[in-house]
Coordinates of C-alpha atoms and ligand atoms in Angstrom, one line a residue:
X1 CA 21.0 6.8 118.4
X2 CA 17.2 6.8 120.5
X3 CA 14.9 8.0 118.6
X4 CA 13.4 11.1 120.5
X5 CA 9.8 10.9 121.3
X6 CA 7.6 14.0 122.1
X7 CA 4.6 14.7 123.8
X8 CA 2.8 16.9 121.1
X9 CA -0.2 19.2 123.0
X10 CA -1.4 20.1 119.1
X11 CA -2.1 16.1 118.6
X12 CA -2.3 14.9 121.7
X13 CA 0.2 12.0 120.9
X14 CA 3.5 11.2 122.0
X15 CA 5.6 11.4 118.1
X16 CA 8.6 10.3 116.6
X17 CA 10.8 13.8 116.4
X18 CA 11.5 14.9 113.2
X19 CA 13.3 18.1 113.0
X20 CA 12.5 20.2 109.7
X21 CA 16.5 20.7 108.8
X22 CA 18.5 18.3 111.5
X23 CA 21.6 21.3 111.0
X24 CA 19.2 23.4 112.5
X25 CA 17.1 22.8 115.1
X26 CA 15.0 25.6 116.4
X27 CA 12.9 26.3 119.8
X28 CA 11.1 28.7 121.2
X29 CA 10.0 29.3 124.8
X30 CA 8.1 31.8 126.2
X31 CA 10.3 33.6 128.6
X32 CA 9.0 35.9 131.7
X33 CA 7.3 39.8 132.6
X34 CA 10.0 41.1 134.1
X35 CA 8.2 43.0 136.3
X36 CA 9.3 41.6 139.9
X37 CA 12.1 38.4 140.6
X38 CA 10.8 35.4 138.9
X39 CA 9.0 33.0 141.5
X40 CA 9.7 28.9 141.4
X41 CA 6.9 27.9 139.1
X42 CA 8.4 30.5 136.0
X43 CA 11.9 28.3 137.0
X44 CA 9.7 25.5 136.2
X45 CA 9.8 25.5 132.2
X46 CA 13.0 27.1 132.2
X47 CA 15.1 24.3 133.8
X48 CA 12.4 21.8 131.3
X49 CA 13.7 23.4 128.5
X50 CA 17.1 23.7 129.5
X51 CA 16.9 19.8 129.7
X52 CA 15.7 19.7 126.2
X53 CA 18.4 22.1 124.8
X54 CA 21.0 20.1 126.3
X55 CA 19.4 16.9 124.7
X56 CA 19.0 18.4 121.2
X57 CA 22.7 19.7 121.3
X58 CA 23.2 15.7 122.5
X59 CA 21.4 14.5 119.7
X60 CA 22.0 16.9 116.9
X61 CA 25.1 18.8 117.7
X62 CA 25.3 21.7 120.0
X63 CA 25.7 24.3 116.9
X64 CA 23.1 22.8 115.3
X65 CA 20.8 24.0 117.9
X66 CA 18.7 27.4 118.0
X67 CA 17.2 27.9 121.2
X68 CA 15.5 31.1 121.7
X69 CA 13.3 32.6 124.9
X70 CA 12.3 36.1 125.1
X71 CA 11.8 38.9 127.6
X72 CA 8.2 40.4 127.9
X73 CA 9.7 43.8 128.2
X74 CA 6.2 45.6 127.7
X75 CA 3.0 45.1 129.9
X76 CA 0.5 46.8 131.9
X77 CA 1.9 44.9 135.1
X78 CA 5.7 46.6 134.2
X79 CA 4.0 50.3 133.7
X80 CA 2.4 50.1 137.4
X81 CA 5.6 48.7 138.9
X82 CA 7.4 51.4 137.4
X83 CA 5.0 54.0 138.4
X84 CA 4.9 52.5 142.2
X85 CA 8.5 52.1 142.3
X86 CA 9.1 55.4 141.2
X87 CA 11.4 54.6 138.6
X88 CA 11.8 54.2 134.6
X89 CA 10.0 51.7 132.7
X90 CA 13.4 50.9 131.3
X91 CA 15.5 50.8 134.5
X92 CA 12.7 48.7 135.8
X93 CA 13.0 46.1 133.5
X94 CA 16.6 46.0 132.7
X95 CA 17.2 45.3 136.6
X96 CA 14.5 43.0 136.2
X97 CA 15.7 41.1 133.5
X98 CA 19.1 41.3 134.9
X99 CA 18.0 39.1 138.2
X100 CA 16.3 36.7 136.0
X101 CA 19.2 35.9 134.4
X102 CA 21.4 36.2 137.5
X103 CA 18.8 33.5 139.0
X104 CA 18.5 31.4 136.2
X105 CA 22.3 30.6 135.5
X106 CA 22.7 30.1 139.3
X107 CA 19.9 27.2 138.9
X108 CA 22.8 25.7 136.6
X109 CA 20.8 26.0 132.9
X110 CA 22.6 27.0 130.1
X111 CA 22.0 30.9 128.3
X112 CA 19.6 30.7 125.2
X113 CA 21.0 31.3 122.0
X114 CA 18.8 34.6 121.9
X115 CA 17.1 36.6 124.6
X116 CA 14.8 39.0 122.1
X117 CA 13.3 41.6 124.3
X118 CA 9.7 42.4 123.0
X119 CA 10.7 46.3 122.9
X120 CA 13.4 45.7 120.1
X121 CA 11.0 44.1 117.7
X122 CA 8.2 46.2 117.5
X123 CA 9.9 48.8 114.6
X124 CA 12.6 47.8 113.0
X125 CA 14.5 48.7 109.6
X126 CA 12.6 48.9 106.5
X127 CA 13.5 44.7 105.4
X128 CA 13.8 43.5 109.0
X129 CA 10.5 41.6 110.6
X130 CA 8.8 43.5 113.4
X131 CA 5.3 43.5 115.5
X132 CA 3.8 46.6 112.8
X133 CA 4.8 44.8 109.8
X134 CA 3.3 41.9 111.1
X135 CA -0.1 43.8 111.8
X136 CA 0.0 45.2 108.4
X137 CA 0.5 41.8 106.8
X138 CA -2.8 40.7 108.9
X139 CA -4.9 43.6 108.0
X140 CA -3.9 42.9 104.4
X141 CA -4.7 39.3 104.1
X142 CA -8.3 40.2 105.5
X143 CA -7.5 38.6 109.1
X144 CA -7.4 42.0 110.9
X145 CA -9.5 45.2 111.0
X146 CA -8.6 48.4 112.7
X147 CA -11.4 49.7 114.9
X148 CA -11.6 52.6 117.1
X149 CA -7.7 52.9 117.9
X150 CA -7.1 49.7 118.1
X151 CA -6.2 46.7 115.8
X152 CA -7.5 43.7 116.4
X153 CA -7.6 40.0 115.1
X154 CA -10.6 38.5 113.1
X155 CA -11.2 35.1 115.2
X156 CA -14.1 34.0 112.3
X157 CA -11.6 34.8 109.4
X158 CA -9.8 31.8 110.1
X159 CA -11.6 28.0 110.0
X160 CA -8.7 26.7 112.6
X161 CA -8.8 28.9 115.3
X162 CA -9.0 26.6 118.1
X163 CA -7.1 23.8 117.1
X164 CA -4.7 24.0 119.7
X165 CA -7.1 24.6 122.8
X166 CA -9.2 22.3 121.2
X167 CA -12.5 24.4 121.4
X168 CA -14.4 25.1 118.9
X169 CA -15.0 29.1 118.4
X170 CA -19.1 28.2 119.2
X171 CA -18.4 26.8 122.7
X172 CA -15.5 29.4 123.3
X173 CA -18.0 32.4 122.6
X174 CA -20.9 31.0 124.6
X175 CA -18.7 31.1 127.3
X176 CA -17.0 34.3 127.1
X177 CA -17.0 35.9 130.3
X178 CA -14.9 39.2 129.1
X179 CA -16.7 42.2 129.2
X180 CA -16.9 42.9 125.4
X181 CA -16.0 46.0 123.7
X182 CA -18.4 47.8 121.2
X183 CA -15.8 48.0 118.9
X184 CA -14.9 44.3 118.3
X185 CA -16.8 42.5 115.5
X186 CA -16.7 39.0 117.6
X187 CA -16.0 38.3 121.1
X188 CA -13.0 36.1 120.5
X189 CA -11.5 38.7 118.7
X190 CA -8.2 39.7 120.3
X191 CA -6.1 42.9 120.4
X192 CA -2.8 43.3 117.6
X193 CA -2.3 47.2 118.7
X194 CA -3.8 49.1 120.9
X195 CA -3.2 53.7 121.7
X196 CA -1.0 54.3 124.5
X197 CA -2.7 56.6 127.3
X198 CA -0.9 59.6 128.2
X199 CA 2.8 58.6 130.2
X200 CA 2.6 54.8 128.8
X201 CA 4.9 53.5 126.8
X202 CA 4.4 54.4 123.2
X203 CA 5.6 53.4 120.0
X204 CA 4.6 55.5 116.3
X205 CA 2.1 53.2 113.7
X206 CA 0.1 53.5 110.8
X207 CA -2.7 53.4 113.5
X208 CA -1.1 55.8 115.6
X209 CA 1.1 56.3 119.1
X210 CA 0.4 52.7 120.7
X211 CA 2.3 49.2 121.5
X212 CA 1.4 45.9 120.9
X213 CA -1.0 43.2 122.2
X214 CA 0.7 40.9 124.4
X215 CA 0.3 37.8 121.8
X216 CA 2.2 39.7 119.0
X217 CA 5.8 39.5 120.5
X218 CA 6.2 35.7 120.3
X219 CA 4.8 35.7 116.4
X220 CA 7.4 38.4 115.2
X221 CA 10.3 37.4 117.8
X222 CA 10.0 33.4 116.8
X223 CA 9.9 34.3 113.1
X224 CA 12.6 36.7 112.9
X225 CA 14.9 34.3 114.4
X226 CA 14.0 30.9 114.0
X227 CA 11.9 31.3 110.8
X228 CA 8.3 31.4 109.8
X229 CA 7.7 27.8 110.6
X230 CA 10.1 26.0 113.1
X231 CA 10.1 23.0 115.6
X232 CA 9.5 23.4 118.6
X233 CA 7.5 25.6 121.0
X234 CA 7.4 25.3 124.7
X235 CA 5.8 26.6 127.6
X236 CA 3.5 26.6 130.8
X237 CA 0.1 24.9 130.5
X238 CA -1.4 28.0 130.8
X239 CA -0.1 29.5 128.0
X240 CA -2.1 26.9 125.6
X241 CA -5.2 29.7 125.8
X242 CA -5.2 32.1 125.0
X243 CA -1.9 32.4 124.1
X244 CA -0.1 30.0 122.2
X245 CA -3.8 29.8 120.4
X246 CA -3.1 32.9 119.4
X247 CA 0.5 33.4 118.5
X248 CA -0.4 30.3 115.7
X249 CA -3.5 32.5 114.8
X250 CA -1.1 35.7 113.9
X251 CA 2.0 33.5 112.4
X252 CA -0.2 30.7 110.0
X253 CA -2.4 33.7 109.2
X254 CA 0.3 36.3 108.3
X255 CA 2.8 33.5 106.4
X256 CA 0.1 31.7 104.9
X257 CA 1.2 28.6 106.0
X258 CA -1.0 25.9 108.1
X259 CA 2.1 25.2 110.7
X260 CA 4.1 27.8 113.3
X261 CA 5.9 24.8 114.9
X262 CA 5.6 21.6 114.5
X263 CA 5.4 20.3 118.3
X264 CA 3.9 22.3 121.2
X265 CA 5.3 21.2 124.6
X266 CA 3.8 22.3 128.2
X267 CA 5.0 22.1 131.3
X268 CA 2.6 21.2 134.6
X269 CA 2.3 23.5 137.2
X270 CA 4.0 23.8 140.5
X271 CA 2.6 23.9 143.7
X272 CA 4.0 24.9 147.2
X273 CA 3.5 21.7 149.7
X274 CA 0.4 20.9 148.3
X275 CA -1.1 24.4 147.9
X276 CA -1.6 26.7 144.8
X277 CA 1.4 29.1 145.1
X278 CA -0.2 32.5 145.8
X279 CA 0.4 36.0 147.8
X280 CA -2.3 36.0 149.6
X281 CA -1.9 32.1 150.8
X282 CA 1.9 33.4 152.0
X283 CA 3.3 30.5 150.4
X284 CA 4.9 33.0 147.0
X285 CA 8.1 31.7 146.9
X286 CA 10.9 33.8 144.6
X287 CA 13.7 31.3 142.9
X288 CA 15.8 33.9 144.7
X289 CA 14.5 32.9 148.1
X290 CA 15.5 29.3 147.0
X291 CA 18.7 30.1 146.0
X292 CA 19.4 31.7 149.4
X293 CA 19.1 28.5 151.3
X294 CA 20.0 25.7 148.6
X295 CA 22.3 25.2 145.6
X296 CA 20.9 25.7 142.2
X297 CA 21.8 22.6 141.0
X298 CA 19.6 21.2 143.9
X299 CA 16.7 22.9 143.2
X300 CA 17.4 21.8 139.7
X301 CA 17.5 18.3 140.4
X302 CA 14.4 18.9 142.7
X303 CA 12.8 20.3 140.0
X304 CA 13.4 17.1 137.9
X305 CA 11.8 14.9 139.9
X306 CA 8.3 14.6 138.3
X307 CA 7.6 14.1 134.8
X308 CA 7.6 17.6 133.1
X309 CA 3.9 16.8 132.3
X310 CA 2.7 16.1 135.7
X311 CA 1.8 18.8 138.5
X312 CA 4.7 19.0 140.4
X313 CA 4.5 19.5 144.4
X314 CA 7.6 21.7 145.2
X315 CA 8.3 20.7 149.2
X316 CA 11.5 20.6 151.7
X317 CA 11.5 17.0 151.7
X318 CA 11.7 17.2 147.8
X319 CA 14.8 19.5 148.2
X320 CA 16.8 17.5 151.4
X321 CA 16.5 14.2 148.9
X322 CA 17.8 15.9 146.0
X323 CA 20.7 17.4 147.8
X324 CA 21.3 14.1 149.6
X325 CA 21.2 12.3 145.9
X326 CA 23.3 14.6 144.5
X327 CA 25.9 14.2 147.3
X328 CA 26.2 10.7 146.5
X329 CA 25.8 10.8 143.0
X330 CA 28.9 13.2 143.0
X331 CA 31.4 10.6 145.7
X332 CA 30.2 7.7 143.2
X333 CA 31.6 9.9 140.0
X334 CA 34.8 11.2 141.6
X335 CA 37.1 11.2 138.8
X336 CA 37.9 11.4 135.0
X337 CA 34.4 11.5 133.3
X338 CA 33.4 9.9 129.9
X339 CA 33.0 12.7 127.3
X340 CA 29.3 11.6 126.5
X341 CA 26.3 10.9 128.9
X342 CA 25.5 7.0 129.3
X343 CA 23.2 5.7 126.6
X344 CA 20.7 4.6 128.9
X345 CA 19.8 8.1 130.5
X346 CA 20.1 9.4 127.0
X347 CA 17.1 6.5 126.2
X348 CA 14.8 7.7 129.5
X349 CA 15.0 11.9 128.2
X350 CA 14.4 10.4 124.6
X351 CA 10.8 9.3 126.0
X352 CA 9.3 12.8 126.3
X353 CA 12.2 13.6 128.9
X354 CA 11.0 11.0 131.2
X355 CA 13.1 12.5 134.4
X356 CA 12.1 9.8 136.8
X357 CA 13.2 7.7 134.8
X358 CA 16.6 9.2 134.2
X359 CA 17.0 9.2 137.9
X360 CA 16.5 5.9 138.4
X361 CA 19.2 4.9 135.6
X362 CA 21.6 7.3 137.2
X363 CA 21.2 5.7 140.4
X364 CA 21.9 2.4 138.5
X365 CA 24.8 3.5 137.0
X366 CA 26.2 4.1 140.2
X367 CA 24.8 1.1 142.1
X368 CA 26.9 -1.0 139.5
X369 CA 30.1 1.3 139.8
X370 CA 29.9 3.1 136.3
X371 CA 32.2 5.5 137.6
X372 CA 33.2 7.1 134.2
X373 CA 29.5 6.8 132.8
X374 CA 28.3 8.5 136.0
X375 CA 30.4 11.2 135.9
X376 CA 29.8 11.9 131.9
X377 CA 26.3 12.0 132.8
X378 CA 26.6 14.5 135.5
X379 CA 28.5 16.2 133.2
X380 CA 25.9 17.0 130.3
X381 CA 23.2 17.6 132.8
X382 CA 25.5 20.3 134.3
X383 CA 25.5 19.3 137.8
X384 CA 28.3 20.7 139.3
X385 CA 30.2 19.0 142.1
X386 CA 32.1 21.8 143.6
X387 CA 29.0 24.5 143.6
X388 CA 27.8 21.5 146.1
X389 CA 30.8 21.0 148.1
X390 CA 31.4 25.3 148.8
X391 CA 27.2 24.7 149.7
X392 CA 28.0 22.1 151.9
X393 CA 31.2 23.5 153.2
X394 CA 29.7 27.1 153.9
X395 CA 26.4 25.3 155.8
X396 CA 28.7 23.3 157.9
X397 CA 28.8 25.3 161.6
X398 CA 32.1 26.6 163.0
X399 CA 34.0 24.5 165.2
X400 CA 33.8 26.3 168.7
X401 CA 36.8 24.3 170.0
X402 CA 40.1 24.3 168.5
X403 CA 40.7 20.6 167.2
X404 CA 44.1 19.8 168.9
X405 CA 41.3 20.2 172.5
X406 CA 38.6 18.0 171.1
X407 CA 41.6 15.1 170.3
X408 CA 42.8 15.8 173.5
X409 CA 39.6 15.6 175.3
X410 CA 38.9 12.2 173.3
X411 CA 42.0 10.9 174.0
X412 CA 41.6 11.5 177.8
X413 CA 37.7 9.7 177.7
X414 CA 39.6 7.2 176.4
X415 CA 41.8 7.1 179.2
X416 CA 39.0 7.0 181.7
X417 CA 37.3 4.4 180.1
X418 CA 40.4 2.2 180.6
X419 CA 40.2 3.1 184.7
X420 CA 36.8 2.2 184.5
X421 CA 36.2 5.8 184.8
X422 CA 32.5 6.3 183.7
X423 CA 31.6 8.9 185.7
X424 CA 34.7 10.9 184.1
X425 CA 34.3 9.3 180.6
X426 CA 31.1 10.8 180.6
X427 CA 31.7 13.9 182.1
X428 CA 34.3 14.6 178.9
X429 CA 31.5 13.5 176.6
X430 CA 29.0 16.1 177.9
X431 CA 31.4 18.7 178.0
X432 CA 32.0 18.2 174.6
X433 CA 28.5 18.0 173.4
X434 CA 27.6 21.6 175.5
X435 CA 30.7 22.8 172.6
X436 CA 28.3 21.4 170.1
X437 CA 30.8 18.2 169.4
X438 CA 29.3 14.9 169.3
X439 CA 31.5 11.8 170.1
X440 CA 30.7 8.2 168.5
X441 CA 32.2 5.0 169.8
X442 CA 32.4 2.2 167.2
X443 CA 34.5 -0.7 166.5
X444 CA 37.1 1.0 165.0
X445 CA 37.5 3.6 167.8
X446 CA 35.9 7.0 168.9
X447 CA 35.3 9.4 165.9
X448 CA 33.4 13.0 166.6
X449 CA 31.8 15.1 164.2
X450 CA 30.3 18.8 164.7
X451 CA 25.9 18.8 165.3
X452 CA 23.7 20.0 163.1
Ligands
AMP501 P1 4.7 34.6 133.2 O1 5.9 35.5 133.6 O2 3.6 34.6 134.2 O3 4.2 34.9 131.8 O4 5.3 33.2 133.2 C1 6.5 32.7 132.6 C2 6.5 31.3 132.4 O5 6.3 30.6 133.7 C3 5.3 30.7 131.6 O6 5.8 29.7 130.7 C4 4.3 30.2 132.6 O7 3.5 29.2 132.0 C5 5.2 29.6 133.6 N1 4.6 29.5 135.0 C6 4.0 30.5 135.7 N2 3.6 30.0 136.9 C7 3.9 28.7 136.9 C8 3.7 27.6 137.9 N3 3.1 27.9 139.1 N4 4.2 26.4 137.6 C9 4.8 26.2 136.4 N5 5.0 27.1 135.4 C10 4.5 28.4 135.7
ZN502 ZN1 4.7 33.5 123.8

């Protein structure tokens, strides 16, 4: 077996994998608002993630595998959506989540093991983890203070703050642009809880009718289901601060313990042909609007095609040589597959997922007519050859000429071109072409096919 080797963002090292029990090996990503449809940078980590599930249930066993990514079900963005749309928070985001899920299984990735929303871990039973206990635990370790309303988290109460980010809480505090509230003891302090204004969402503390700070939800979500300290934790790049910095802040504070996972991974970001992906530049591109003119398992494979590290420019060309890859990957690996994926592709996502890689030992493995290896390999990556062919089939135009006419017409050029008949011969072939039906002459005779 390859060892697996992971970029680490908390060491800034590529490391040998170690999972902390090999019959269980947990993840966590941080999953989308669901405010609006997803766009194609939030497809980003979830088809780089996807890769790495499918490569620790290689590696490890697929029920050996926890892989969990949550719905932010609460947020200020969801409230005014709700309020513009005119409809309930909760129909709002059910809906909401609903697409993302409908999007994300046509891109072809697997379903998490759990999809916590936020909303259903803030209370919970008297011995089940949850956001207030959580809060509670912080205030009494001495890591939290309650102040005017509002709970927030003591940024000089713990030495490490700023591991992650790798700013020291000097530098970050010089620099703190945020408008800073009277009631916070240090600039860098962020929000646990927080009161609920009249018509928000609102749920009964200790400290009163509020909801939680945004950070919170990942601490109580990743530790009621995956454990206090676990392996992996994925995400955008710009999750690393504040964020992730603080969801390790709230965990290793509240547990005690100096780890939350043992290897941070984060995705580059996505542009649109070269641009930052924006409203206002008209280039905001949903993964709905994707899926309405490609297959998801091209956009998947597009997606793929840079390092998960690296920027990645999402373009037309990118998606035209994915789908034409795919379509011959697929008539190379027509057949019975292998069971397993072929070692060497295994090797390439064992480096840090190294997906160029990958692609260029697929296209090896076809080049030397590993039929059986091919198609195994397709198989765990979960390309699927016939959601390509009904693409392909359904893009193809109508014939506007019955078939038994074009053969006829064919067969009379043919004719004409054994009288010598150009004029005619041609004559047949530009009728043909005003039906949208291109004839080609070649050695082995005259074949047509319909223009694109
Ligand atoms: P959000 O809903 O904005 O919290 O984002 C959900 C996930 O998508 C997070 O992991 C973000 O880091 C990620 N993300 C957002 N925009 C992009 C982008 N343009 N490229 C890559 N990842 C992104
Ligand atoms: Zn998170």
């Amino acid at each position: 077996m390859s060892a697996l080797k992971i970029y680490n963002s908390l060491t800034r090292t590529k490391d040998d994998f170690a999972p902390i029990d090999p019959t269980n090996v947990r993840m966590y990503v941080c999953g989308p608002t669901v405010y609006d449809r997803a766009h194609i940078g939030n497809a980003r980590p979830v088809i780089v993630f996807d890769l790495m599930y499918r490569l620790l249930r290689h590696l490890y066993g697929a029920e050996h595998v926890t892989y969990v990514r949550n719905v932010t079900d609460v947020d200020d963005k969801i409230n005014a959506r709700a309020a513009e749309r005119g409809i309930s928070i909760r129909a709002l985001t059910e809906d909401t989540a609903r697409g993302f899920r409908e999007d994300v299984a046509e891109l072809g990735t697997l379903r998490p093991s759990h999809e916590p929303r936020a909303t259903e871990f803030i209370c919970r039973g008297a011995d089940e983890l949850d956001m207030v206990k959580l809060v509670e635990r912080l205030i009494a370790r001495g890591h939290a203070y309650e102040a005017d309303g509002h709970v927030l988290f003591d940024v000089a109460s713990m030495p490490a703050y700023g591991r992650l980010a790798r700013r020291s809480l000097d530098e970050m505090e010089a620099g703190a642009r945020v408008e800073v509230a009277s009631y916070k003891k240090g600039p860098m302090d962020f929000v646990l809880w927080k009161p609920s204004k009249e018509g928000e969402p609102a749920w009964t503390s200790p400290w009163g009718q509020g909801r939680p700070g945004w950070h919170l939800e990942c601490s109580a979500m990743s530790a009621a289901l995956l454990g206090e300290t676990f392996d992996i934790h994925g995400g955008g790049i710009d999750l690393i601060f504040p964020h992730h910095e603080n969801e390790i802040a709230q965990s290793t504070c509240c547990f005690g313990r100096d780890t939350m996972a043992n290897v941070w991974m984060h995705n580059g970001f996505l542009q649109v042909e070269g641009e930052k992906m924006s409203k206002s530049l008209g280039n905001f591109v949903t993964i709905r609007e994707v899926l309405a003119d490609w297959p998801g398992d091209v956009a998947r494979l597009a997606m793929l095609s840079a390092h998960y590290r690296q920027p990645i420019n999402w373009t037309l060309k990118g998606l035209q040589e994915a789908e034409r890859t795919l379509a011959q990957w697929f008539d190379a690996a027509a057949g019975e597959a292998d069971p397993r994926p072929a070692e060497t592709v295994v090797e390439a996502l064992s480096d840090d997922l190294n997906t160029p890689k990958m692609i260029a030992e697929i296209h090896r493995l076809k080049s030397e007519g590993r039929r059986k290896p091919l198609a195994g390999t397709l198989a765990f990556l979960g390309f699927r050859p016939d959601v390509l062919a009904d693409w392909q089939a359904a893009k193809a135009p109508e014939l506007s000429v019955p078939q038994e006419e074009i053969e006829r017409l064919v067969d009379a050029r043919l004719e004409a071109r054994r009288e010598r008949n150009w004029a005619e011969a041609d004559r047949i072939r530009d009728e043909l072409l005003a039906k949208g039906v291109v004839l080609k002459d070649g050695a082995g005779g005259t074949t047509w096919e319909v223009a694109r």
